[in-house]
PDB file of C-alpha atoms in Angstrom:
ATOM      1  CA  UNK A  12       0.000   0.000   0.000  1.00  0.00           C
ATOM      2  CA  UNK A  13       1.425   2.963  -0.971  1.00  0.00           C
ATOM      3  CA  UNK A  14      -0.261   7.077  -0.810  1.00  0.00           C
ATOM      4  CA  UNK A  15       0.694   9.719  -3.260  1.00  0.00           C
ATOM      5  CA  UNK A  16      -0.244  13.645  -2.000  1.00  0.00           C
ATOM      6  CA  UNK A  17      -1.152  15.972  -4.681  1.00  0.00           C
ATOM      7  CA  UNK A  18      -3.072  19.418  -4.001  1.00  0.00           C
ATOM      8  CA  UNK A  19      -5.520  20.540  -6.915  1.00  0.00           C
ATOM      9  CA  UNK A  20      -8.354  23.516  -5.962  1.00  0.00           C
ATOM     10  CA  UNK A  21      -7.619  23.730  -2.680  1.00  0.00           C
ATOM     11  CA  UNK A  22      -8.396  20.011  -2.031  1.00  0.00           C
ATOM     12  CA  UNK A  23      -6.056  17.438  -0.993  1.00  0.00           C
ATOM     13  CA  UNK A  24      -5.838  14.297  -2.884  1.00  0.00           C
ATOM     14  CA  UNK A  25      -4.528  11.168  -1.716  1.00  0.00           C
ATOM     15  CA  UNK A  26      -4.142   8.514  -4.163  1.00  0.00           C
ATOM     16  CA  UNK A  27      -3.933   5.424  -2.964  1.00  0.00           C
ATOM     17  CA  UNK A  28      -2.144   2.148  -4.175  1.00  0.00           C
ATOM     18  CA  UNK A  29      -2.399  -1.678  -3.810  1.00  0.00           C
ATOM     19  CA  UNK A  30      -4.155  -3.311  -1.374  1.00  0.00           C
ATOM     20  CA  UNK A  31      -5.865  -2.546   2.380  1.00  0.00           C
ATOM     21  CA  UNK A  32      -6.625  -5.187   4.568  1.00  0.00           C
ATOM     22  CA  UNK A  33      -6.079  -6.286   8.391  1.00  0.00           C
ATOM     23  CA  UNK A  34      -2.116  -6.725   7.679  1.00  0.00           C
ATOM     24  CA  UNK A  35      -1.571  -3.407   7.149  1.00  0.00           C
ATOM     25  CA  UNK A  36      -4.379  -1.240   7.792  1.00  0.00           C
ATOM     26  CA  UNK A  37      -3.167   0.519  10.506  1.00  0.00           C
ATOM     27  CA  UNK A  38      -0.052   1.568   8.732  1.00  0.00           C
ATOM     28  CA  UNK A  39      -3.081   3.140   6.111  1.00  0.00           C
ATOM     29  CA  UNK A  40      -4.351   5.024   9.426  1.00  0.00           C
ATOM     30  CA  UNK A  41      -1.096   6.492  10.502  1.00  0.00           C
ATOM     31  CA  UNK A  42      -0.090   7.188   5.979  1.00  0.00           C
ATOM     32  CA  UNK A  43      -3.134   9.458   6.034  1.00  0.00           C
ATOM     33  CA  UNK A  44      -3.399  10.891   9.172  1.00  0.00           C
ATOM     34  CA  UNK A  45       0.220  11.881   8.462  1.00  0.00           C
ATOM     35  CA  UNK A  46      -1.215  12.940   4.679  1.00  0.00           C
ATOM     36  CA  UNK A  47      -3.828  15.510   6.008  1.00  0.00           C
ATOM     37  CA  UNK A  48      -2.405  18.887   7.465  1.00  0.00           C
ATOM     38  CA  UNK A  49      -4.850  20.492   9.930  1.00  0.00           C
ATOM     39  CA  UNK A  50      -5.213  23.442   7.272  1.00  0.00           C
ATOM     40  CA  UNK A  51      -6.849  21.013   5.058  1.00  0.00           C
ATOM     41  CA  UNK A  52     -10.458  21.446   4.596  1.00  0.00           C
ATOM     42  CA  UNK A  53     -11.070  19.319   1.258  1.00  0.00           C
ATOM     43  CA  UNK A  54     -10.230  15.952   1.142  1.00  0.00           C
ATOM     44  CA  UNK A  55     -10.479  13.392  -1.732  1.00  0.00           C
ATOM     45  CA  UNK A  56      -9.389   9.880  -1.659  1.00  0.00           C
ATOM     46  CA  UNK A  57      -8.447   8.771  -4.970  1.00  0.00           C
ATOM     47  CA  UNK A  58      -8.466   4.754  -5.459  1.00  0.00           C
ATOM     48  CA  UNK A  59      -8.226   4.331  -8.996  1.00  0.00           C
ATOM     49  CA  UNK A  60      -4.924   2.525  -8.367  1.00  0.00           C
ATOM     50  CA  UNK A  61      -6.748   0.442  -4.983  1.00  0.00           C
ATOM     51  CA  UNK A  62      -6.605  -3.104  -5.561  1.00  0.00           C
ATOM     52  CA  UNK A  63      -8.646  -4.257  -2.743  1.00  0.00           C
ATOM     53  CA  UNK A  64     -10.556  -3.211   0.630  1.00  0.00           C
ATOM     54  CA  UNK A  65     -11.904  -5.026   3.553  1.00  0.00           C
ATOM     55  CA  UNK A  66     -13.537  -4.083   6.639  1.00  0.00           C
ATOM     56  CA  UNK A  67     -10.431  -3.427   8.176  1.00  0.00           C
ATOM     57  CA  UNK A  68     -10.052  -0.498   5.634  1.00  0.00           C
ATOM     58  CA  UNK A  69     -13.388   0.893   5.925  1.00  0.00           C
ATOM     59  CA  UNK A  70     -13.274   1.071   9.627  1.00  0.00           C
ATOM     60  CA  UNK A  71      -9.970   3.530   8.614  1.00  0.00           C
ATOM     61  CA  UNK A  72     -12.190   5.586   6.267  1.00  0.00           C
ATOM     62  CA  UNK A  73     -15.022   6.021   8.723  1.00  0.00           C
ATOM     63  CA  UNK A  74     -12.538   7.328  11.596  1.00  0.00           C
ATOM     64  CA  UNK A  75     -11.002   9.732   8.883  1.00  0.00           C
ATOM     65  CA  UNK A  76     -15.307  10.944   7.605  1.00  0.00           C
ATOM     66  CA  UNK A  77     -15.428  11.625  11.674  1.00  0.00           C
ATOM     67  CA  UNK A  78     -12.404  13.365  12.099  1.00  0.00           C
ATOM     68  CA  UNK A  79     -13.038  15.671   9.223  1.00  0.00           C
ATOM     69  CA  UNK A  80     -16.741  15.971   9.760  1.00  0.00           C
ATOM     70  CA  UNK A  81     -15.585  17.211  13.355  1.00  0.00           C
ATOM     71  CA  UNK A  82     -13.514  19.968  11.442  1.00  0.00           C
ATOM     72  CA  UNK A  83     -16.552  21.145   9.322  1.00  0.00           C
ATOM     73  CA  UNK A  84     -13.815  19.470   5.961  1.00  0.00           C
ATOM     74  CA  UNK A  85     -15.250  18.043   3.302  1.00  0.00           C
ATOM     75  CA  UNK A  86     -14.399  14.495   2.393  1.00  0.00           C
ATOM     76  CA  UNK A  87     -15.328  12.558  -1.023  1.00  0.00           C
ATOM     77  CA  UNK A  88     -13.687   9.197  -2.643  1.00  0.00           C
ATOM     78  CA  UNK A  89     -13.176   8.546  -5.898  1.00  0.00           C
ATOM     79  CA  UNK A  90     -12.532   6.231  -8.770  1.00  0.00           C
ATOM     80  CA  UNK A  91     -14.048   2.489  -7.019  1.00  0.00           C
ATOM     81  CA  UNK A  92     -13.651  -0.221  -9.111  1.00  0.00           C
ATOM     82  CA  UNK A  93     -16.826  -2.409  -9.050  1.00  0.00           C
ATOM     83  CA  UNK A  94     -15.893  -4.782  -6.559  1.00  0.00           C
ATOM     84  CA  UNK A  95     -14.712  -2.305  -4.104  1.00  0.00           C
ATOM     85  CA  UNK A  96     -18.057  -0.018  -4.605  1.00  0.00           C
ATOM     86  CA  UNK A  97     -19.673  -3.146  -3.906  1.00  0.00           C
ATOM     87  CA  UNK A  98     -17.975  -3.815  -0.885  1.00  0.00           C
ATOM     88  CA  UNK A  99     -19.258   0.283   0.526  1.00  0.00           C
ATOM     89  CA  UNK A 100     -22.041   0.051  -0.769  1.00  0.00           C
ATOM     90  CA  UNK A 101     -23.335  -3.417   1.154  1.00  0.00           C
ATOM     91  CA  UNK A 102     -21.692  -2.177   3.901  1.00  0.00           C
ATOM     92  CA  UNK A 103     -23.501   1.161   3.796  1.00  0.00           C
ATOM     93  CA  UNK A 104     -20.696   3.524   3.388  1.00  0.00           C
ATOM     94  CA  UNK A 105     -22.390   4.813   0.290  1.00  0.00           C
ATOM     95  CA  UNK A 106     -25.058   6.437   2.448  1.00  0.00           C
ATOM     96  CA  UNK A 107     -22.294   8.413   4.505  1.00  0.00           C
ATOM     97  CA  UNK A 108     -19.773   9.243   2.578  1.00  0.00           C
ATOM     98  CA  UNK A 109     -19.849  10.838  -0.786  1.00  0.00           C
ATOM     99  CA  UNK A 110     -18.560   8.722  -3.661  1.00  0.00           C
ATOM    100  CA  UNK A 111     -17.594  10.125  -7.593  1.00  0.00           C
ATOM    101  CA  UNK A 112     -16.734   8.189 -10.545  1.00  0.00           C
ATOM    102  CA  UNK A 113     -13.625  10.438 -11.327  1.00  0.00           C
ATOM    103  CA  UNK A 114     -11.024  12.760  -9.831  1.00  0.00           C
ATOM    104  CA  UNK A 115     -12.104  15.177 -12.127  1.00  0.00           C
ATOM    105  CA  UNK A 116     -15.305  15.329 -11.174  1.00  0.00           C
ATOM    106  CA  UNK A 117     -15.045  14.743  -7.481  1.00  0.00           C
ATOM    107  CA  UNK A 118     -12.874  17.766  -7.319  1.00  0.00           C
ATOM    108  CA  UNK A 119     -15.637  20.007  -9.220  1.00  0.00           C
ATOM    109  CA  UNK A 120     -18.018  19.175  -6.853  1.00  0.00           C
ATOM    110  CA  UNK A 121     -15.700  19.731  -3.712  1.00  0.00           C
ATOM    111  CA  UNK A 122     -13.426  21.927  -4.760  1.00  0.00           C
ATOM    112  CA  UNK A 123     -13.186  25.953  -4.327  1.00  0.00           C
TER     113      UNK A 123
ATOM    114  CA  UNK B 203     -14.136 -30.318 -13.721  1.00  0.00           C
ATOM    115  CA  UNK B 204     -12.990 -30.331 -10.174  1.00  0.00           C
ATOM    116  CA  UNK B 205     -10.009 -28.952  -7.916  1.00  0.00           C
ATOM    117  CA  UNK B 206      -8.839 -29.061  -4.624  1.00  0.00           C
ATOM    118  CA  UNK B 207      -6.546 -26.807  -2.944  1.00  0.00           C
ATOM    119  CA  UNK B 208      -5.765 -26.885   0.304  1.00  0.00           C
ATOM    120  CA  UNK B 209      -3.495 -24.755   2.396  1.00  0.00           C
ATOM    121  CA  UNK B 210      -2.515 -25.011   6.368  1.00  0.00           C
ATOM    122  CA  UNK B 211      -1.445 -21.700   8.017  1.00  0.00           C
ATOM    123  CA  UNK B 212       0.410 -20.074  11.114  1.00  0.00           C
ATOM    124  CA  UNK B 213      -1.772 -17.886  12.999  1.00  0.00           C
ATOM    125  CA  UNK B 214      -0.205 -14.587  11.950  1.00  0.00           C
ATOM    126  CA  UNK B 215      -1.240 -12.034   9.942  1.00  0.00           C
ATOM    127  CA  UNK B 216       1.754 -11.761   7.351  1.00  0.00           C
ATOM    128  CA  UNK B 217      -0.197 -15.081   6.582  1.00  0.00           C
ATOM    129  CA  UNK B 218      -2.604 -13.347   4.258  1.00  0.00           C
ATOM    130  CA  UNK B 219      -0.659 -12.776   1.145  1.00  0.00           C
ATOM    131  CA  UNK B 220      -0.391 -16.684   0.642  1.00  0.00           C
ATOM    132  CA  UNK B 221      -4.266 -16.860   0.943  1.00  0.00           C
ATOM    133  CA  UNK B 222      -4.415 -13.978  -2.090  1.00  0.00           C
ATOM    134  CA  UNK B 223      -2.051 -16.618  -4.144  1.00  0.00           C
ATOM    135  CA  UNK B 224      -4.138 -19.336  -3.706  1.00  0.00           C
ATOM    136  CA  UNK B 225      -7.665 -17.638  -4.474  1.00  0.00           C
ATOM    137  CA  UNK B 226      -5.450 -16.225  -7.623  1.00  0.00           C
ATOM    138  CA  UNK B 227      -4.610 -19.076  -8.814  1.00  0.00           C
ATOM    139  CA  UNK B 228      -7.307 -20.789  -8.447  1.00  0.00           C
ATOM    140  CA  UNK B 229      -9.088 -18.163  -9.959  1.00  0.00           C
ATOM    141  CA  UNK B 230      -7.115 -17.815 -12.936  1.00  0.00           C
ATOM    142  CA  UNK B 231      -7.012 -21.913 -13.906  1.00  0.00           C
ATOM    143  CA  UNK B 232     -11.171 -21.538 -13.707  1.00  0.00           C
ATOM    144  CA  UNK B 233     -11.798 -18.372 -15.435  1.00  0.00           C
ATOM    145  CA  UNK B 234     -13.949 -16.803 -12.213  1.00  0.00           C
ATOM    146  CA  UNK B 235     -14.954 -13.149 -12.773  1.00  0.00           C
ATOM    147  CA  UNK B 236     -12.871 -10.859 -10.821  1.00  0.00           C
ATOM    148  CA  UNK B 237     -15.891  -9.802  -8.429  1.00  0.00           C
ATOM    149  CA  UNK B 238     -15.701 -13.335  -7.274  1.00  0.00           C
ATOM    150  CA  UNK B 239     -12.053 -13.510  -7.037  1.00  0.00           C
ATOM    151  CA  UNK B 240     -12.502 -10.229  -5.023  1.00  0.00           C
ATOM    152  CA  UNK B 241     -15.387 -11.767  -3.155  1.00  0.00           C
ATOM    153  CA  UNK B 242     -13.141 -14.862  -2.361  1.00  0.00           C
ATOM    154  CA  UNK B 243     -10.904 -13.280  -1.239  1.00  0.00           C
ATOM    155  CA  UNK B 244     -12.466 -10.758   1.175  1.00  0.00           C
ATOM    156  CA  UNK B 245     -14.137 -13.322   2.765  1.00  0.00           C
ATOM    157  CA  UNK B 246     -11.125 -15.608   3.772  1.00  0.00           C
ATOM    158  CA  UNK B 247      -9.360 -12.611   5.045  1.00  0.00           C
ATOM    159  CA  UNK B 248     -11.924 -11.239   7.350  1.00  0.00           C
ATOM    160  CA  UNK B 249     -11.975 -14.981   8.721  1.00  0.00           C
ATOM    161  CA  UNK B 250      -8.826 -15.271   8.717  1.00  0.00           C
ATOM    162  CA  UNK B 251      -8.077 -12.057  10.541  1.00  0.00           C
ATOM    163  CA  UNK B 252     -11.077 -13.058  12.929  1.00  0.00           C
ATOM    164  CA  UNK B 253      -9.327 -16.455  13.415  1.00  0.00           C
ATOM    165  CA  UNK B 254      -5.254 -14.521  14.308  1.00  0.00           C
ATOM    166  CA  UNK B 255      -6.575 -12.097  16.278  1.00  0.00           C
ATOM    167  CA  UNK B 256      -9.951 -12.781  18.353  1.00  0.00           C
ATOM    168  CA  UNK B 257      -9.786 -16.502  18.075  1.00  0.00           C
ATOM    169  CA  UNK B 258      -6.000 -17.179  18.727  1.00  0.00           C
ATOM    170  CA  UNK B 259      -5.696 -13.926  20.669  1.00  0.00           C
ATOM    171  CA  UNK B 260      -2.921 -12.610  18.393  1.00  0.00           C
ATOM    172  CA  UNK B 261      -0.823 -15.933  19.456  1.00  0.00           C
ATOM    173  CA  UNK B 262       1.874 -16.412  16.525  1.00  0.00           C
ATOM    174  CA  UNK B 263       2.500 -20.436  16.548  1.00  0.00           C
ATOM    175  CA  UNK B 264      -1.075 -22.240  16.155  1.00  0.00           C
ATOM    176  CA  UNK B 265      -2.322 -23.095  12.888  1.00  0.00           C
ATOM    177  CA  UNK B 266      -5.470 -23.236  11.100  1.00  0.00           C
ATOM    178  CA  UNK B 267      -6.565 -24.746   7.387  1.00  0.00           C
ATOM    179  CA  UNK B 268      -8.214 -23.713   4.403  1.00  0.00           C
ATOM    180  CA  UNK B 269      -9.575 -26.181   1.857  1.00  0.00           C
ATOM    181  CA  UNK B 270     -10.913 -25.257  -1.335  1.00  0.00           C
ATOM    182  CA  UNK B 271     -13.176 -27.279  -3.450  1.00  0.00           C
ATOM    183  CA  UNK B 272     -14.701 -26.993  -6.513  1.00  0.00           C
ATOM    184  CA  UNK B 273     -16.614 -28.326  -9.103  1.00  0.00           C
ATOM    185  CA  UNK B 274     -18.573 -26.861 -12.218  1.00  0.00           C
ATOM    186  CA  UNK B 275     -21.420 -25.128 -10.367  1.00  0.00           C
ATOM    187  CA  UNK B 276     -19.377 -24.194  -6.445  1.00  0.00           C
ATOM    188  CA  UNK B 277     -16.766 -23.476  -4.828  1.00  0.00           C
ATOM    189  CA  UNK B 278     -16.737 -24.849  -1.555  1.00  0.00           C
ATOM    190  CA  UNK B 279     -14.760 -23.959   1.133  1.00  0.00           C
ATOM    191  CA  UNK B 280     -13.766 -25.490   4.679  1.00  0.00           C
ATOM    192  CA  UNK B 281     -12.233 -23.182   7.387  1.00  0.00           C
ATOM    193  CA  UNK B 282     -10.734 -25.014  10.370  1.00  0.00           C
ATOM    194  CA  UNK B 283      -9.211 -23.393  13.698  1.00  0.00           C
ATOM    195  CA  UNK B 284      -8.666 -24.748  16.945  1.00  0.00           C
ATOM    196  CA  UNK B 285      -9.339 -21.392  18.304  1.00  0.00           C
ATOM    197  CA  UNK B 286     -12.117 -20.259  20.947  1.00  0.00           C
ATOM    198  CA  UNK B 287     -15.348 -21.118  19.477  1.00  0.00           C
ATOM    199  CA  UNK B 288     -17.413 -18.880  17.509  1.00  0.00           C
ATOM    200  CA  UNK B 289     -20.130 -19.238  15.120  1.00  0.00           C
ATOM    201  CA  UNK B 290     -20.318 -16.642  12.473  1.00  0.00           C
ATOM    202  CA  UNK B 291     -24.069 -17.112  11.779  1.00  0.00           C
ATOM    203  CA  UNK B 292     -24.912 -16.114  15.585  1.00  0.00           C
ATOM    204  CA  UNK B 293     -22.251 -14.882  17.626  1.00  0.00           C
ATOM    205  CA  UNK B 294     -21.598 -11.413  15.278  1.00  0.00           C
ATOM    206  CA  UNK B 295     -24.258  -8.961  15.648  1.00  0.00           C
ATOM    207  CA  UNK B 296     -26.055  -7.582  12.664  1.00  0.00           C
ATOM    208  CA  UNK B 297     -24.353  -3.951  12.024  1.00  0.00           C
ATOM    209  CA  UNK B 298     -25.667  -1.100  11.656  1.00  0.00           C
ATOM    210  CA  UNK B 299     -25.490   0.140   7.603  1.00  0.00           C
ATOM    211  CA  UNK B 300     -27.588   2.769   8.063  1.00  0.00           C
ATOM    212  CA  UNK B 301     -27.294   5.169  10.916  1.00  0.00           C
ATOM    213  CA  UNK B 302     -25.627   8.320  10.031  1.00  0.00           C
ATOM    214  CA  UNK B 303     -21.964   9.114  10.566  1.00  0.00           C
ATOM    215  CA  UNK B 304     -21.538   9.891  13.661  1.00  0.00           C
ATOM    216  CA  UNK B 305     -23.966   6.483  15.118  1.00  0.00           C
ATOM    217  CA  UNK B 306     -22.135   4.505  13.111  1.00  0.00           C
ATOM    218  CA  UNK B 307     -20.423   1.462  15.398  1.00  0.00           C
ATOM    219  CA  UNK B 308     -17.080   1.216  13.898  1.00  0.00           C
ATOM    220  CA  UNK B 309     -16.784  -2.923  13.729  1.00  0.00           C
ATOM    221  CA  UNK B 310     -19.170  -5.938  12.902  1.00  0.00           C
ATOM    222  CA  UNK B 311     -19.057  -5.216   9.372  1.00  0.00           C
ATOM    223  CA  UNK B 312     -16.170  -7.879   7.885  1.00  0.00           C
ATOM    224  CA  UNK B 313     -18.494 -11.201   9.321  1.00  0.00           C
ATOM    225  CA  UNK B 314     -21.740  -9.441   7.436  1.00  0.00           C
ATOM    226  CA  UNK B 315     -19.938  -8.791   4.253  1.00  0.00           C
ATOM    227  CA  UNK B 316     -18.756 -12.646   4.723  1.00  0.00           C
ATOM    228  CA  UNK B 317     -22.304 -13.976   5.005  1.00  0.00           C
ATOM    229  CA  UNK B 318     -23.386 -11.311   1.638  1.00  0.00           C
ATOM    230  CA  UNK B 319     -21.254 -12.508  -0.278  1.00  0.00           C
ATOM    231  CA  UNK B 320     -21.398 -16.006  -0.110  1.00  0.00           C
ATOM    232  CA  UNK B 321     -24.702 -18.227  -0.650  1.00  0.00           C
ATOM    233  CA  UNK B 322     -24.426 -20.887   2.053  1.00  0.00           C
ATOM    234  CA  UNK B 323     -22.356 -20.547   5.561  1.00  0.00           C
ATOM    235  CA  UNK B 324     -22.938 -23.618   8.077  1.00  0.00           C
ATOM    236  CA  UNK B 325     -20.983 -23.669  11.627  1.00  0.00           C
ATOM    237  CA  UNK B 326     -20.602 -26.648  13.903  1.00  0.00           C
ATOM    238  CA  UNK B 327     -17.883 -27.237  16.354  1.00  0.00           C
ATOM    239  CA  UNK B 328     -16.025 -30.829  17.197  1.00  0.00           C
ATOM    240  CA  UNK B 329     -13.430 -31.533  18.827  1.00  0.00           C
ATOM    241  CA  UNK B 330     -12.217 -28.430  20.126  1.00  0.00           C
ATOM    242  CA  UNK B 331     -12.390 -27.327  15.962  1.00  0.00           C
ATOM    243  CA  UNK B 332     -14.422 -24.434  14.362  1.00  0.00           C
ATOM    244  CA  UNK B 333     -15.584 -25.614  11.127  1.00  0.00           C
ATOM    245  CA  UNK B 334     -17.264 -23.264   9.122  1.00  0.00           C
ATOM    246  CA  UNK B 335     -18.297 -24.604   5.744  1.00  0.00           C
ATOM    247  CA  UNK B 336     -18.737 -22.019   3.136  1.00  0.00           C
ATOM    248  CA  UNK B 337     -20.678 -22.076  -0.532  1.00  0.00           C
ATOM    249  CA  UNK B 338     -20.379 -19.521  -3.330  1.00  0.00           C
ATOM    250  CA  UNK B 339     -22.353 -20.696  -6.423  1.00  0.00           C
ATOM    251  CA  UNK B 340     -20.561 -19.641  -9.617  1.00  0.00           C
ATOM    252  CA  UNK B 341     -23.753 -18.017 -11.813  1.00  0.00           C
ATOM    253  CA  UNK B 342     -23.831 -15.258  -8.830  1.00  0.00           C
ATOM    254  CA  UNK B 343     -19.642 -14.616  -9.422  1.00  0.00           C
TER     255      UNK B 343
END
């Protein structure tokens, strides 16, 4: 798992590669806690290069939604292949966190 | 035609990339979709994990074994651990998918994305041994 920082609009996007799972999901905690600078208040989590998520990775994403939800930020992902949209959206995630089909686009929406 | 693969594991989580070989290969030598690869996979990992960590209590030098059958219509799969027992189909509560984000209970969701996925789970416990027998039908890859 590896995350790449890039800044486009005033929103900070985090591209993430490979794989999340219970191994090494922590490390994925600490990657974007480190990532996100307490002047950010745009987020986007780019996983057009994400191989795979599990629950262990989602439970990641939900502590970063209430962290930045806390800090009035805005958070979006972008860019799910089908079987990882599948994965948020049985598990709900869909409903609480917003979700585009490209960086592009996600960045229009949350951007300045 | 049919396969069998079966693989025997330390209870550690560095563990988990052999698992990902396995459902890859036998993926690839059956044509699967990739959701079901995906789905495959998913599913032995949260287990797994469940198995290292809760059932083993994070101890390093048990084991626990994965068989993998299939035929043209299933793949079947056995999970055996001598760890404490638990029954997937009663002992995880149903989560919560749709309170907002701040209700939102942060765990319980890998055992019900295990029993979505998959079409059959059944449980029963001998000897000291989980088994938890596991069906996903191909036609719903």
């Amino acid at each position: 798992m590896e995350i790449s920082v890039d800044r486009a609009n005033e929103v900070l996007i985090a591209k993430v590669e490979g794989r999340i799972d219970g191994a090494n999901a922590r490390e994925f905690e600490d990657a974007l806690n480190g990532a996100i600078g307490e002047d950010d208040s745009k987020v986007l989590l780019d996983f057009s290069t994400l191989s795979y998520i599990s629950s262990a990775g989602l439970r990641v994403i939900l502590l970063i939604a209430r962290l930045l939800q806390k800090r009035n930020a805005a958070f979006a992902l972008c860019s799910l292949s089908d079987p990882i949209r599948e994965v948020f959206e049985i598990s709900g995630f869909d409903k609480i966190i917003s979700i585009h089909d490209s960086q592009a686009e996600a960045v229009d929406k949350i951007g300045r | 035609m049919s396969r069998r693969l079966s693989l025997s594991l330390p209870t550690k989580l560095d563990q988990l990339e052999r698992i990902y070989e396995a459902v890859d290969e036998l993926g690839e030598s059956e044509e699967w979709p990739p959701g079901m690869v995906y789905q495959v996979k998913l599913v032995l990992e949260e287990l797994g994990v469940n198995i290292v960590t809760h059932g083993h209590g994070g101890e390093p030098d048990h084991e626990f074994e994965i068989v993998m059958d299939t035929d043209a219509d299933a793949l079947t799969i056995e999970l055996r651990d001598e760890g404490r027992a638990f029954n997937p189909l009663t002992d995880s509560p149903e989560p919560d998918v749709d309170s907002g984000l701040d209700d939102r209970p942060v765990g319980g969701l890998g055992i019900y994305l295990v029993r979505t996925m998959m079409d059959e789970l059944s449980y029963r416990r001998e000897d000291n041994t989980n088994i938890l027998t596991i069906v996903k039908r191909k036609e719903n890859g």
